[in-house]
JSON list of C-alpha atoms in Angstrom, two decimals:
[
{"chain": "N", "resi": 27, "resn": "UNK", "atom": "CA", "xyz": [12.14, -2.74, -16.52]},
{"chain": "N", "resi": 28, "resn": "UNK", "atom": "CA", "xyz": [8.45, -1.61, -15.43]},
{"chain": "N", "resi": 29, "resn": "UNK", "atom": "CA", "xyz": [6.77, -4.00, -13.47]},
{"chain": "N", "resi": 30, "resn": "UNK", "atom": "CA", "xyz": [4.03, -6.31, -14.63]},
{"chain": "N", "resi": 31, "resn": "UNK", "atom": "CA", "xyz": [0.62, -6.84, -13.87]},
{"chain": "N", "resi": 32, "resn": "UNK", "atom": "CA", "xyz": [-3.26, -7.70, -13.39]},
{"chain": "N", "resi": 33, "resn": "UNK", "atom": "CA", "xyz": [-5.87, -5.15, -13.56]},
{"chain": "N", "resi": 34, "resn": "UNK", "atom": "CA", "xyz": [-9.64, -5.54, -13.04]},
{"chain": "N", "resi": 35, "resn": "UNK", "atom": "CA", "xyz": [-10.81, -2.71, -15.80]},
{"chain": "N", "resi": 36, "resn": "UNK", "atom": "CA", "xyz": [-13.55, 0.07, -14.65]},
{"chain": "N", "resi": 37, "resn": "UNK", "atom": "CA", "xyz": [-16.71, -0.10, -15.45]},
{"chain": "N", "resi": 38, "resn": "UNK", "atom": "CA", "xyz": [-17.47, 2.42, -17.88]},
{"chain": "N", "resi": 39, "resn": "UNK", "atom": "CA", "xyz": [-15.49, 5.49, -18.26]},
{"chain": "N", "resi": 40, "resn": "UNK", "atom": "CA", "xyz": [-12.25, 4.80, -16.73]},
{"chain": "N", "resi": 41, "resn": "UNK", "atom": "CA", "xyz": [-12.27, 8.01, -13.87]},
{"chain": "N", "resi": 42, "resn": "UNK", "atom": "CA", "xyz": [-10.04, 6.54, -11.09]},
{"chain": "N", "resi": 43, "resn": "UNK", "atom": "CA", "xyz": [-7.43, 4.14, -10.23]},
{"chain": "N", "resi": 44, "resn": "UNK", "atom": "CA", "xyz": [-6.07, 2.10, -7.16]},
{"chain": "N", "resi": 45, "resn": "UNK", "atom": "CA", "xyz": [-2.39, 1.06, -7.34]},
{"chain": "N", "resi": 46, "resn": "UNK", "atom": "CA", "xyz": [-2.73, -2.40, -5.03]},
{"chain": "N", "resi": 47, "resn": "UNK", "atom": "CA", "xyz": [0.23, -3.82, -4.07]},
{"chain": "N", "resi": 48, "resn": "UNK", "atom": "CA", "xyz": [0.58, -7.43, -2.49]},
{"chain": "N", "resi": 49, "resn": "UNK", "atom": "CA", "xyz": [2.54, -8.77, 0.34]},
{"chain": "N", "resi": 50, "resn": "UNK", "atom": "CA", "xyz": [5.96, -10.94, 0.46]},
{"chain": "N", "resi": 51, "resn": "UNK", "atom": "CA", "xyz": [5.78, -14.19, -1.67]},
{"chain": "N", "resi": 52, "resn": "UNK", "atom": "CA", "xyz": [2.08, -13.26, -3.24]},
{"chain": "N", "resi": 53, "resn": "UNK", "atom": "CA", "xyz": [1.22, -11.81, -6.65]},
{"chain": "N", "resi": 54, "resn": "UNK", "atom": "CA", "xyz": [-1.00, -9.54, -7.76]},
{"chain": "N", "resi": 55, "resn": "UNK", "atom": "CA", "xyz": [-3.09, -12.18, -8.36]},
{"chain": "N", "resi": 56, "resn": "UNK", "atom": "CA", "xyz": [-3.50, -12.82, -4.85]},
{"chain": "N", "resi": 57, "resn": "UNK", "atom": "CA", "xyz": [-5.49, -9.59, -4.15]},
{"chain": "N", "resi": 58, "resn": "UNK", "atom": "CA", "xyz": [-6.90, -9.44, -7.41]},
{"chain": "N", "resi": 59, "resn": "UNK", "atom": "CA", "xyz": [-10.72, -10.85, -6.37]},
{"chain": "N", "resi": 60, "resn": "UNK", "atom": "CA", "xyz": [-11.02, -8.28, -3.64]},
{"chain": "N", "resi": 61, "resn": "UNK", "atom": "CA", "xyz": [-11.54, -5.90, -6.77]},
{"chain": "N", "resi": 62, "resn": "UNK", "atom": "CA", "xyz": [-15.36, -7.57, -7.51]},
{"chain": "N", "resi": 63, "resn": "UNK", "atom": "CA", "xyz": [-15.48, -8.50, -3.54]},
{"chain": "N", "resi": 64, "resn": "UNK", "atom": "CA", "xyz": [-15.76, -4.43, -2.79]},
{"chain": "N", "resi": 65, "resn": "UNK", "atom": "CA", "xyz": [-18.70, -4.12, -5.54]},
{"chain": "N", "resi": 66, "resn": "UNK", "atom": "CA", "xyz": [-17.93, -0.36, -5.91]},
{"chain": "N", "resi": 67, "resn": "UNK", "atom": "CA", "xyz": [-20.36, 1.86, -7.49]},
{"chain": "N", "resi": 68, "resn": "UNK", "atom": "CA", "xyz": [-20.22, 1.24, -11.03]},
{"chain": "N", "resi": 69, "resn": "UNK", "atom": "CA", "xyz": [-19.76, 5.32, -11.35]},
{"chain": "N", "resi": 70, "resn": "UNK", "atom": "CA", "xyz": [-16.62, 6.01, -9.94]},
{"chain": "N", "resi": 71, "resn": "UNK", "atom": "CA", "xyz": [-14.79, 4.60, -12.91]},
{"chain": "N", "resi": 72, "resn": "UNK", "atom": "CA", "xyz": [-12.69, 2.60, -10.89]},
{"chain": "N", "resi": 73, "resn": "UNK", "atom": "CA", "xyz": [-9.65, 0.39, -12.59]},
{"chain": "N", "resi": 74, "resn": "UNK", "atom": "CA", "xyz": [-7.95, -1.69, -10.43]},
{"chain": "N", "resi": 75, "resn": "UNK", "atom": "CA", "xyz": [-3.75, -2.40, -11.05]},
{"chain": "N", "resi": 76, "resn": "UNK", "atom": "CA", "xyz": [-1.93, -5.46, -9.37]},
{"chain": "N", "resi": 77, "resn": "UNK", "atom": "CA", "xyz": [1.39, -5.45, -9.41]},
{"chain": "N", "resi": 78, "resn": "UNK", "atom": "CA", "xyz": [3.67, -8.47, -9.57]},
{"chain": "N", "resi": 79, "resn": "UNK", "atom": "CA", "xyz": [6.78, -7.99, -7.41]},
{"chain": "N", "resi": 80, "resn": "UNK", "atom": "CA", "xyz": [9.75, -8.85, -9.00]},
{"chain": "N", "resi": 81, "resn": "UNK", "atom": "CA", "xyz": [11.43, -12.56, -8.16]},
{"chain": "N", "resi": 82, "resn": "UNK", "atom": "CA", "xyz": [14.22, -11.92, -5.45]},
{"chain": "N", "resi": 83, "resn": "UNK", "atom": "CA", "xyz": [16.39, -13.75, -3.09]},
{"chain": "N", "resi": 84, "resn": "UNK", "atom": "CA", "xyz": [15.07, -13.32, 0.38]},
{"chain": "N", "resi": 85, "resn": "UNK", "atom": "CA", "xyz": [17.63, -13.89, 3.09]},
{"chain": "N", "resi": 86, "resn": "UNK", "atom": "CA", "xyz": [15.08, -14.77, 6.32]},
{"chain": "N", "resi": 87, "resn": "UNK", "atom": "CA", "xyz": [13.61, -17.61, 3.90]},
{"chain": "N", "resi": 88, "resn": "UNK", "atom": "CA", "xyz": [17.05, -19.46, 3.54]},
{"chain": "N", "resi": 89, "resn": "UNK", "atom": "CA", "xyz": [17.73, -17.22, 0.23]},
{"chain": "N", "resi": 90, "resn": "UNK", "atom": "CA", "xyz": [14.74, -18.65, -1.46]},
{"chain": "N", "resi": 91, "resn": "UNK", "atom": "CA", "xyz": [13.82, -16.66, -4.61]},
{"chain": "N", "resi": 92, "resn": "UNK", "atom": "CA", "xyz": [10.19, -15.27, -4.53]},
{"chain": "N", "resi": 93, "resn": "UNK", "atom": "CA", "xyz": [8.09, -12.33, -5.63]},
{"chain": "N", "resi": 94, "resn": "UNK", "atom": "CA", "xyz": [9.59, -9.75, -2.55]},
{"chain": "N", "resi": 95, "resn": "UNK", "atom": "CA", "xyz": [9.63, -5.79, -2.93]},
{"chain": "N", "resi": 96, "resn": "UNK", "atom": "CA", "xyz": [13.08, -5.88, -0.76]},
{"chain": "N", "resi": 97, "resn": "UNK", "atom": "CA", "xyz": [15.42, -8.51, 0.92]},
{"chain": "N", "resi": 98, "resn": "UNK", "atom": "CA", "xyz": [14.69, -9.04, 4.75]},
{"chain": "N", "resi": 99, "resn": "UNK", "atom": "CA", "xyz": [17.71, -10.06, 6.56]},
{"chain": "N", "resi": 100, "resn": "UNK", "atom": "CA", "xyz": [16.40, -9.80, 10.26]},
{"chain": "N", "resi": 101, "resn": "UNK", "atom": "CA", "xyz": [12.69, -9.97, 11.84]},
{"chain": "N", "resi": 102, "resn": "UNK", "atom": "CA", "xyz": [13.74, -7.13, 14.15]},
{"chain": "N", "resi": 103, "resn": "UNK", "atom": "CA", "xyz": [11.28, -4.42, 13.04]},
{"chain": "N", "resi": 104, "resn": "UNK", "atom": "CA", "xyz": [14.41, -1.41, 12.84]},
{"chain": "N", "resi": 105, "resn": "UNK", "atom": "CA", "xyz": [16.18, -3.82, 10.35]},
{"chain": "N", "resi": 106, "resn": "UNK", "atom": "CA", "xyz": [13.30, -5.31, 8.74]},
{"chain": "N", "resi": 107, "resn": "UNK", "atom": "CA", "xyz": [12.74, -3.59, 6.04]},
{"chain": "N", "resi": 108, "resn": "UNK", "atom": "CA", "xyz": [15.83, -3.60, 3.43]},
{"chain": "N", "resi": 109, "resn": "UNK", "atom": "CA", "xyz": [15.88, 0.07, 2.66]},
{"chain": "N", "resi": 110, "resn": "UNK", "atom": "CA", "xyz": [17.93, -0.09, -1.21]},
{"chain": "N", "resi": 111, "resn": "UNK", "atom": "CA", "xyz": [15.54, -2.51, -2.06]},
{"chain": "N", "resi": 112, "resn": "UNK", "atom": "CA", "xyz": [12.37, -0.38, -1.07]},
{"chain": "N", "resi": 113, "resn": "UNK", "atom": "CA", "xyz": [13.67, 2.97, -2.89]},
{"chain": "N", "resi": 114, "resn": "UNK", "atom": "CA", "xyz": [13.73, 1.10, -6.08]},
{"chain": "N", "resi": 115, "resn": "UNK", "atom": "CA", "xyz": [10.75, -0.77, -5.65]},
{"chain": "N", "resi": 116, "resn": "UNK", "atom": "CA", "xyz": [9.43, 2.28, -4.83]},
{"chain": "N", "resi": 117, "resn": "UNK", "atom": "CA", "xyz": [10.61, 4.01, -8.08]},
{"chain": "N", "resi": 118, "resn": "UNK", "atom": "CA", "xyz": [9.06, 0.88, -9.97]},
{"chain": "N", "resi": 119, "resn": "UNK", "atom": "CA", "xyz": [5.31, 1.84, -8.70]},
{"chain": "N", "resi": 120, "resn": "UNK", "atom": "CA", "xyz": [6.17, 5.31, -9.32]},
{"chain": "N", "resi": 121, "resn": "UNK", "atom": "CA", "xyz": [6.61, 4.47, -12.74]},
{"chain": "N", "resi": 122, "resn": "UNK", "atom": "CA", "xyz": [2.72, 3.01, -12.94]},
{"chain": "N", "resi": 123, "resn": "UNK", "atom": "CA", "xyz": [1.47, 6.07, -11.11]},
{"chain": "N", "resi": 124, "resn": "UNK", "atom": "CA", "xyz": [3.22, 8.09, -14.27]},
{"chain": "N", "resi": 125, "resn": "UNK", "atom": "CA", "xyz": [1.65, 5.59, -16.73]},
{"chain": "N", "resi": 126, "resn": "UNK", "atom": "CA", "xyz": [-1.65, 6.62, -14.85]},
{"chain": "N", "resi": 127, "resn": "UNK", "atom": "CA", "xyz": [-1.26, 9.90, -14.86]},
{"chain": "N", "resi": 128, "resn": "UNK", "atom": "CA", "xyz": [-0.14, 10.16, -18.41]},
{"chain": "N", "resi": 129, "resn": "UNK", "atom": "CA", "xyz": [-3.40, 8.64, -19.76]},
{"chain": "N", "resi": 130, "resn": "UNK", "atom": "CA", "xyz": [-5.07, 11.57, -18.24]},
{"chain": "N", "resi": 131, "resn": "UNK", "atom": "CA", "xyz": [-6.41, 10.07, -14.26]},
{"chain": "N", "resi": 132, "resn": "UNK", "atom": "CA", "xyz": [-5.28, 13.29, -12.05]},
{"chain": "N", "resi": 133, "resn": "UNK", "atom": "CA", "xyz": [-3.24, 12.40, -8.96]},
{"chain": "N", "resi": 134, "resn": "UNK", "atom": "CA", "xyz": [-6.68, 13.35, -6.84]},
{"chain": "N", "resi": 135, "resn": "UNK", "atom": "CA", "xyz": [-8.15, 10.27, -8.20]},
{"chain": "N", "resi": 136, "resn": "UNK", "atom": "CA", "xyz": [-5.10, 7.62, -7.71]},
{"chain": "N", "resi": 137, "resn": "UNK", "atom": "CA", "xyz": [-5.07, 5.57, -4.47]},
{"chain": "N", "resi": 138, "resn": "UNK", "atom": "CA", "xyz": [-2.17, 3.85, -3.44]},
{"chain": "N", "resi": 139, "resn": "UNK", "atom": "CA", "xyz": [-3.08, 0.38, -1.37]},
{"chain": "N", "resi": 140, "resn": "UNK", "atom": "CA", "xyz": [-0.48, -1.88, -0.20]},
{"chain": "N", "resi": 141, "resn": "UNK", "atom": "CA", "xyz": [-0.51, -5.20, 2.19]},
{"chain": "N", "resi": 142, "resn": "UNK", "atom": "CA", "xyz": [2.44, -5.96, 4.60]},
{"chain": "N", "resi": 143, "resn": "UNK", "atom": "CA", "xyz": [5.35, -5.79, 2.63]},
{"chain": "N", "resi": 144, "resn": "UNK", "atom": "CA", "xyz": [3.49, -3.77, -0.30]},
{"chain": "N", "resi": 145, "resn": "UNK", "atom": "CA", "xyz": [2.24, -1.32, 2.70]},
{"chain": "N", "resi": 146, "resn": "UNK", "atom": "CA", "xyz": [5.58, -0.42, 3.19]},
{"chain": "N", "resi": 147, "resn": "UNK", "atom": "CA", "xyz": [6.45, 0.39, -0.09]},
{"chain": "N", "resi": 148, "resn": "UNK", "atom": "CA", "xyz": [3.13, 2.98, -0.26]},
{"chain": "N", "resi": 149, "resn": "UNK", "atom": "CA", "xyz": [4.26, 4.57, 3.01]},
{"chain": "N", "resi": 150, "resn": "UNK", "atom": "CA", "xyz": [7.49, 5.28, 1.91]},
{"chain": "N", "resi": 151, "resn": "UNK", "atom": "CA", "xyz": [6.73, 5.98, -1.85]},
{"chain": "N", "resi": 152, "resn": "UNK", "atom": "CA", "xyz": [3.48, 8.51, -1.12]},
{"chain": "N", "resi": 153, "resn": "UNK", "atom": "CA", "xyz": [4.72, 11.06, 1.15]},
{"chain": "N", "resi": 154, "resn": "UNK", "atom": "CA", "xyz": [7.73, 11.51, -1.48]},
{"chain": "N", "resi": 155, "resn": "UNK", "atom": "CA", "xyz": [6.06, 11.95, -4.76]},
{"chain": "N", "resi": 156, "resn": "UNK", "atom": "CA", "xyz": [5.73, 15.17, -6.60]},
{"chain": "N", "resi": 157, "resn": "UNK", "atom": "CA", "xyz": [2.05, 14.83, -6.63]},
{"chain": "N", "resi": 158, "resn": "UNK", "atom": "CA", "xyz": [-0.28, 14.64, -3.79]},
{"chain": "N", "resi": 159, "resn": "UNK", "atom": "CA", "xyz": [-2.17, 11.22, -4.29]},
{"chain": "N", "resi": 160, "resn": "UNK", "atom": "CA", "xyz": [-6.30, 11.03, -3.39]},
{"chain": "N", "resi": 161, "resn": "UNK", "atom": "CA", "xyz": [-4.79, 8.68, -0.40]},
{"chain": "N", "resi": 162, "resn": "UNK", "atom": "CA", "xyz": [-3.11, 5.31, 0.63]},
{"chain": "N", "resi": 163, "resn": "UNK", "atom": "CA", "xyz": [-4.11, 2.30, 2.09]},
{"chain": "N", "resi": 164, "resn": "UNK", "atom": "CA", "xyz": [-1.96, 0.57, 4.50]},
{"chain": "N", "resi": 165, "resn": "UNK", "atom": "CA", "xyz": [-2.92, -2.68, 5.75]},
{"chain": "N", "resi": 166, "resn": "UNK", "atom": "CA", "xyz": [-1.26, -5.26, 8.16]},
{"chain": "N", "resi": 167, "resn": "UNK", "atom": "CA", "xyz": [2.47, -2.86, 7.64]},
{"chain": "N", "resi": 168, "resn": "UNK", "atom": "CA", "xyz": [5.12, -0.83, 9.44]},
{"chain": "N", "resi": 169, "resn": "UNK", "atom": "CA", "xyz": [7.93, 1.98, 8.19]},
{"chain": "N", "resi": 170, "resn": "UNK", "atom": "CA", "xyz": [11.01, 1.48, 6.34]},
{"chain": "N", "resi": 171, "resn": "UNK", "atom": "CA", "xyz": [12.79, 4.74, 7.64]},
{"chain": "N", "resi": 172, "resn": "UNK", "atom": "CA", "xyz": [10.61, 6.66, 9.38]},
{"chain": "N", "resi": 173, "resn": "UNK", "atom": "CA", "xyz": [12.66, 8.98, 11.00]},
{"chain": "N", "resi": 174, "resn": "UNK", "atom": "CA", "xyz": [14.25, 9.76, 7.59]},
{"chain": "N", "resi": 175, "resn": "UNK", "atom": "CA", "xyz": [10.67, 11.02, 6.48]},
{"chain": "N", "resi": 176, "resn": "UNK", "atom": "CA", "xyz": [11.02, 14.54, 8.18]},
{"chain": "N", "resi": 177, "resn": "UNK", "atom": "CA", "xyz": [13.61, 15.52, 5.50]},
{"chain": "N", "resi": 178, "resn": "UNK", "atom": "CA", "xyz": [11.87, 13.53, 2.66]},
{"chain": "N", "resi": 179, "resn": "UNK", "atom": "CA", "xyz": [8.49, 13.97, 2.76]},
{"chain": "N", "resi": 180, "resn": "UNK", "atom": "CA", "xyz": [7.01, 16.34, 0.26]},
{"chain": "N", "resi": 181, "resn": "UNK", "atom": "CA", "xyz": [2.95, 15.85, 1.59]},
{"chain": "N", "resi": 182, "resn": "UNK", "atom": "CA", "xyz": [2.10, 15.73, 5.37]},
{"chain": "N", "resi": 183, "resn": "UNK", "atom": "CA", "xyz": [-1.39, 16.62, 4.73]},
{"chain": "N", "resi": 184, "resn": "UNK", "atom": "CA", "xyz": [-2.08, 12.74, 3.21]},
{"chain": "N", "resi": 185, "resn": "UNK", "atom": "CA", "xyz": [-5.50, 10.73, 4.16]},
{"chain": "N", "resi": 186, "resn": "UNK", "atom": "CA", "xyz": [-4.39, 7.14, 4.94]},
{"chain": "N", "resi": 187, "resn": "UNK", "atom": "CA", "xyz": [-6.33, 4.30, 5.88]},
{"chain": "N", "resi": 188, "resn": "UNK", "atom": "CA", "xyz": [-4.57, 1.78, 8.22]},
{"chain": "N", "resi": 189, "resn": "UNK", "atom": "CA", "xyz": [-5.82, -1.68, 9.51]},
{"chain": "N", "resi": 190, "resn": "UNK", "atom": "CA", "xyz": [-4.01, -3.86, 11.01]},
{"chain": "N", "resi": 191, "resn": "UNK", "atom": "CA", "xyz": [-4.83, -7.47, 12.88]},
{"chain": "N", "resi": 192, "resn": "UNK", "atom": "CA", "xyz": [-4.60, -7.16, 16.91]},
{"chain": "N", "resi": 193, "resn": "UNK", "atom": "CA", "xyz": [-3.65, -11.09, 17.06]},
{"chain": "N", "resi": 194, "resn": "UNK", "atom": "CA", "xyz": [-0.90, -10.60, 13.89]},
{"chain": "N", "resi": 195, "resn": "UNK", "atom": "CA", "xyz": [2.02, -12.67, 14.50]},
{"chain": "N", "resi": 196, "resn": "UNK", "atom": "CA", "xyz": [4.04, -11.58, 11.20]},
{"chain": "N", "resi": 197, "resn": "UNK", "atom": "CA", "xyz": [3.97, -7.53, 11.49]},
{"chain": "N", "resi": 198, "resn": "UNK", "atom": "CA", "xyz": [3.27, -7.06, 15.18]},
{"chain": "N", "resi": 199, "resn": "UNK", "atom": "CA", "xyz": [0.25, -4.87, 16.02]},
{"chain": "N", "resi": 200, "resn": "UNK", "atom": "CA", "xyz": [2.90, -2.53, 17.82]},
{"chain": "N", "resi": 201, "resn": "UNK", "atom": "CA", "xyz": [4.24, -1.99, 14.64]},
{"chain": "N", "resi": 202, "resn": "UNK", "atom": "CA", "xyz": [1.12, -0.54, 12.64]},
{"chain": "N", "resi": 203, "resn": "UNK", "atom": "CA", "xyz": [0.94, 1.29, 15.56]},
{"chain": "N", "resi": 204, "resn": "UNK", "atom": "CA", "xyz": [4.21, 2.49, 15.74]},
{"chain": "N", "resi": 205, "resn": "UNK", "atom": "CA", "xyz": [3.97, 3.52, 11.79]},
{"chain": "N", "resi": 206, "resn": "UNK", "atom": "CA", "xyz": [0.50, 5.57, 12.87]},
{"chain": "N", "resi": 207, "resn": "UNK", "atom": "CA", "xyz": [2.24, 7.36, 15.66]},
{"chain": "N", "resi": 208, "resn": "UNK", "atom": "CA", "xyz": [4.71, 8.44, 12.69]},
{"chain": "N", "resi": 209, "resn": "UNK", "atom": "CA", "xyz": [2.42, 9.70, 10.07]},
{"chain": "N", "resi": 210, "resn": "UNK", "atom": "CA", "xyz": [0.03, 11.88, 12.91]},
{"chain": "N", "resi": 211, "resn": "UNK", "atom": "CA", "xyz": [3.01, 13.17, 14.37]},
{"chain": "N", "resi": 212, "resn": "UNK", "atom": "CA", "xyz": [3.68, 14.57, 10.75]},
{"chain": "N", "resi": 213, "resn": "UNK", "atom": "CA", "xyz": [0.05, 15.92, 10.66]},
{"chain": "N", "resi": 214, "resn": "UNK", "atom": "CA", "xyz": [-1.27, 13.41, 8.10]},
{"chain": "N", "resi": 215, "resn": "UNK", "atom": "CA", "xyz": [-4.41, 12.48, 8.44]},
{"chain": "N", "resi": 216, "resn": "UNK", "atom": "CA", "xyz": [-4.76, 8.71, 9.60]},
{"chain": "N", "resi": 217, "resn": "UNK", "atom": "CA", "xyz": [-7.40, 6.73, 10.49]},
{"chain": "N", "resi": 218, "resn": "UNK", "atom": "CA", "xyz": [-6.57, 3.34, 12.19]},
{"chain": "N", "resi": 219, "resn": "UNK", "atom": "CA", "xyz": [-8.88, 0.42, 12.02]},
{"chain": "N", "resi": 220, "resn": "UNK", "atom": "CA", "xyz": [-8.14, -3.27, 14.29]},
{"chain": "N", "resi": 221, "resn": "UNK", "atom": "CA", "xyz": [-9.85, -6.67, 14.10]},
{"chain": "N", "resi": 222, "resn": "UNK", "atom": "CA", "xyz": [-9.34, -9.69, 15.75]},
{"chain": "N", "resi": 223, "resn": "UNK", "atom": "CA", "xyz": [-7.48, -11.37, 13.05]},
{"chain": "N", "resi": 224, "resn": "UNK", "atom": "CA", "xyz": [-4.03, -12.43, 12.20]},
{"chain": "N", "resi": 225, "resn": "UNK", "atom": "CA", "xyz": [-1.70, -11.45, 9.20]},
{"chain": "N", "resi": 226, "resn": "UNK", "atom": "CA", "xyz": [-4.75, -11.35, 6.88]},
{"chain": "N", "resi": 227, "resn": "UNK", "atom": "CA", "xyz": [-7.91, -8.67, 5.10]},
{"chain": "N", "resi": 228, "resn": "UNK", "atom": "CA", "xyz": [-11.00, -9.89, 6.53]},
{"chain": "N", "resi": 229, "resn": "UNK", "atom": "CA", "xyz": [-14.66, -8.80, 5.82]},
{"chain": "N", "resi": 230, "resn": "UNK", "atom": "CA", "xyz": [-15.46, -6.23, 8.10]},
{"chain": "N", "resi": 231, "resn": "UNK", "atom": "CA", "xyz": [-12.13, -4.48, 7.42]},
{"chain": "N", "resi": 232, "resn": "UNK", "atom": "CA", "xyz": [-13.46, -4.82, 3.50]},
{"chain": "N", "resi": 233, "resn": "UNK", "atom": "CA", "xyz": [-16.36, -3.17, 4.23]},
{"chain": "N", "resi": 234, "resn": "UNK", "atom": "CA", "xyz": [-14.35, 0.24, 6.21]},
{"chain": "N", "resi": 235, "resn": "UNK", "atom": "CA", "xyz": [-12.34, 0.19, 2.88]},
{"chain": "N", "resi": 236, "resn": "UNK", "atom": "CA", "xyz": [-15.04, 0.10, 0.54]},
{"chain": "N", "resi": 237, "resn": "UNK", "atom": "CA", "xyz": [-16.43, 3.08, 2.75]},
{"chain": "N", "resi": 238, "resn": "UNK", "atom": "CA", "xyz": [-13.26, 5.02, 2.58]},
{"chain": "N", "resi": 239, "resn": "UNK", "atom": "CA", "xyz": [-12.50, 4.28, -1.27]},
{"chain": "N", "resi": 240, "resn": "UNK", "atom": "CA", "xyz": [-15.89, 5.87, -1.91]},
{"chain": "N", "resi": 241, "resn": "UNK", "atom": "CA", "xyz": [-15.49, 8.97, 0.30]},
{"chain": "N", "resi": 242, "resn": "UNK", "atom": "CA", "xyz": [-11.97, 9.65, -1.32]},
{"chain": "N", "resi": 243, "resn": "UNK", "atom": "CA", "xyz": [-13.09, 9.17, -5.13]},
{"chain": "N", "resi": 244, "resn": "UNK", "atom": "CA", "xyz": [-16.84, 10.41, -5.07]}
]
């Protein structure tokens, strides 16, 4: 089943899209205002998707079902990340980037974007698709499998943007870190951005992405 969502529509000719996925017990609701909040140029044709996640069981929160794009068993950062659950998430938002690219947006002017949780899932899923994406957006994340990418990965030449909050107590800042050690060591090219912030997007980091969506789709 493809997965639902929210879209703010582009203005005008509809040149570019940004894939936007939210974190662990959100929806794509939750990240859906940031969409006017950027005030893009009204040129680049920019539509905006937000995925729901689907409704899961998630084992840390007492088996509570929420919107989750895997199960996490265990906080410990190596077992975080349930990896069955992110390959078919994964395949899910694949699916939209096909619906994208089927209307006629090339893969050059597709951004993936993610949030904890959904930052994972554009990590993982980038790197392995057939096409080489204009770039992804990982905020406040970390790496389901990382040392599995080596043998997976299909681009290492990807531009990524990466923020992540020095004070975050959910995803540790070691963590982003960690996940930008990765990705450089594989020649991508990363740049990291830190604020001090929490587990949160807050303005100034708003501002670097609005500067980096323009430079990728102008």
């Amino acid at each position: 089943m493809s997965l639902a969502f929210v879209e703010y529509p582009a203005k005008g000719d509809h040149k570019a899209t940004i894939i936007w996925l939210h974190g662990l017990g959100d929806s794509g609701d939750g990240f859906l205002p940031v969409a006017s909040q950027l005030a893009l140029p009204d040129e680049l044709g920019l539509r905006f998707v937000f995925p729901h996640a689907p409704v899961q069981p998630v084992t840390i929160n007492g088996g509570m079902a929420m919107r989750s794009w895997y199960d996490i068993k265990s906080m410990d950062l190596d077992k975080r990340a349930d990896e069955t659950g992110v390959r078919e998430s994964a395949a899910k938002v694949e699916q939209l980037i096909n619906q994208e690219l089927a209307s006629g947006i090339p893969a050059d002017k597709i951004i993936l974007a993610g949030f904890s949780q959904g930052g994972v899932i554009t990590l993982h899923l980038a790197p392995r698709l057939q096409q080489k994406l204009a770039g992804v957006m990982a905020l406040s994340t970390y790496m389901c499998a990382p040392e599995k990418l080596t043998t997976e990965a299909k681009h290492t030449d990807l531009n990524v943007f990466m923020a992540h909050g020095s004070q975050d107590p959910v995803v540790p800042y070691e963590a982003g870190r960690h996940a930008f050690d990765v990705l450089t060591a594989h020649n991508m090219e990363v740049s990291w951005q830190d604020y001090p912030m929490g587990h949160q997007v807050c303005g100034e980091e708003l501002l670097a992405i609005r500067h980096w969506l323009i430079a990728r789709l102008s």
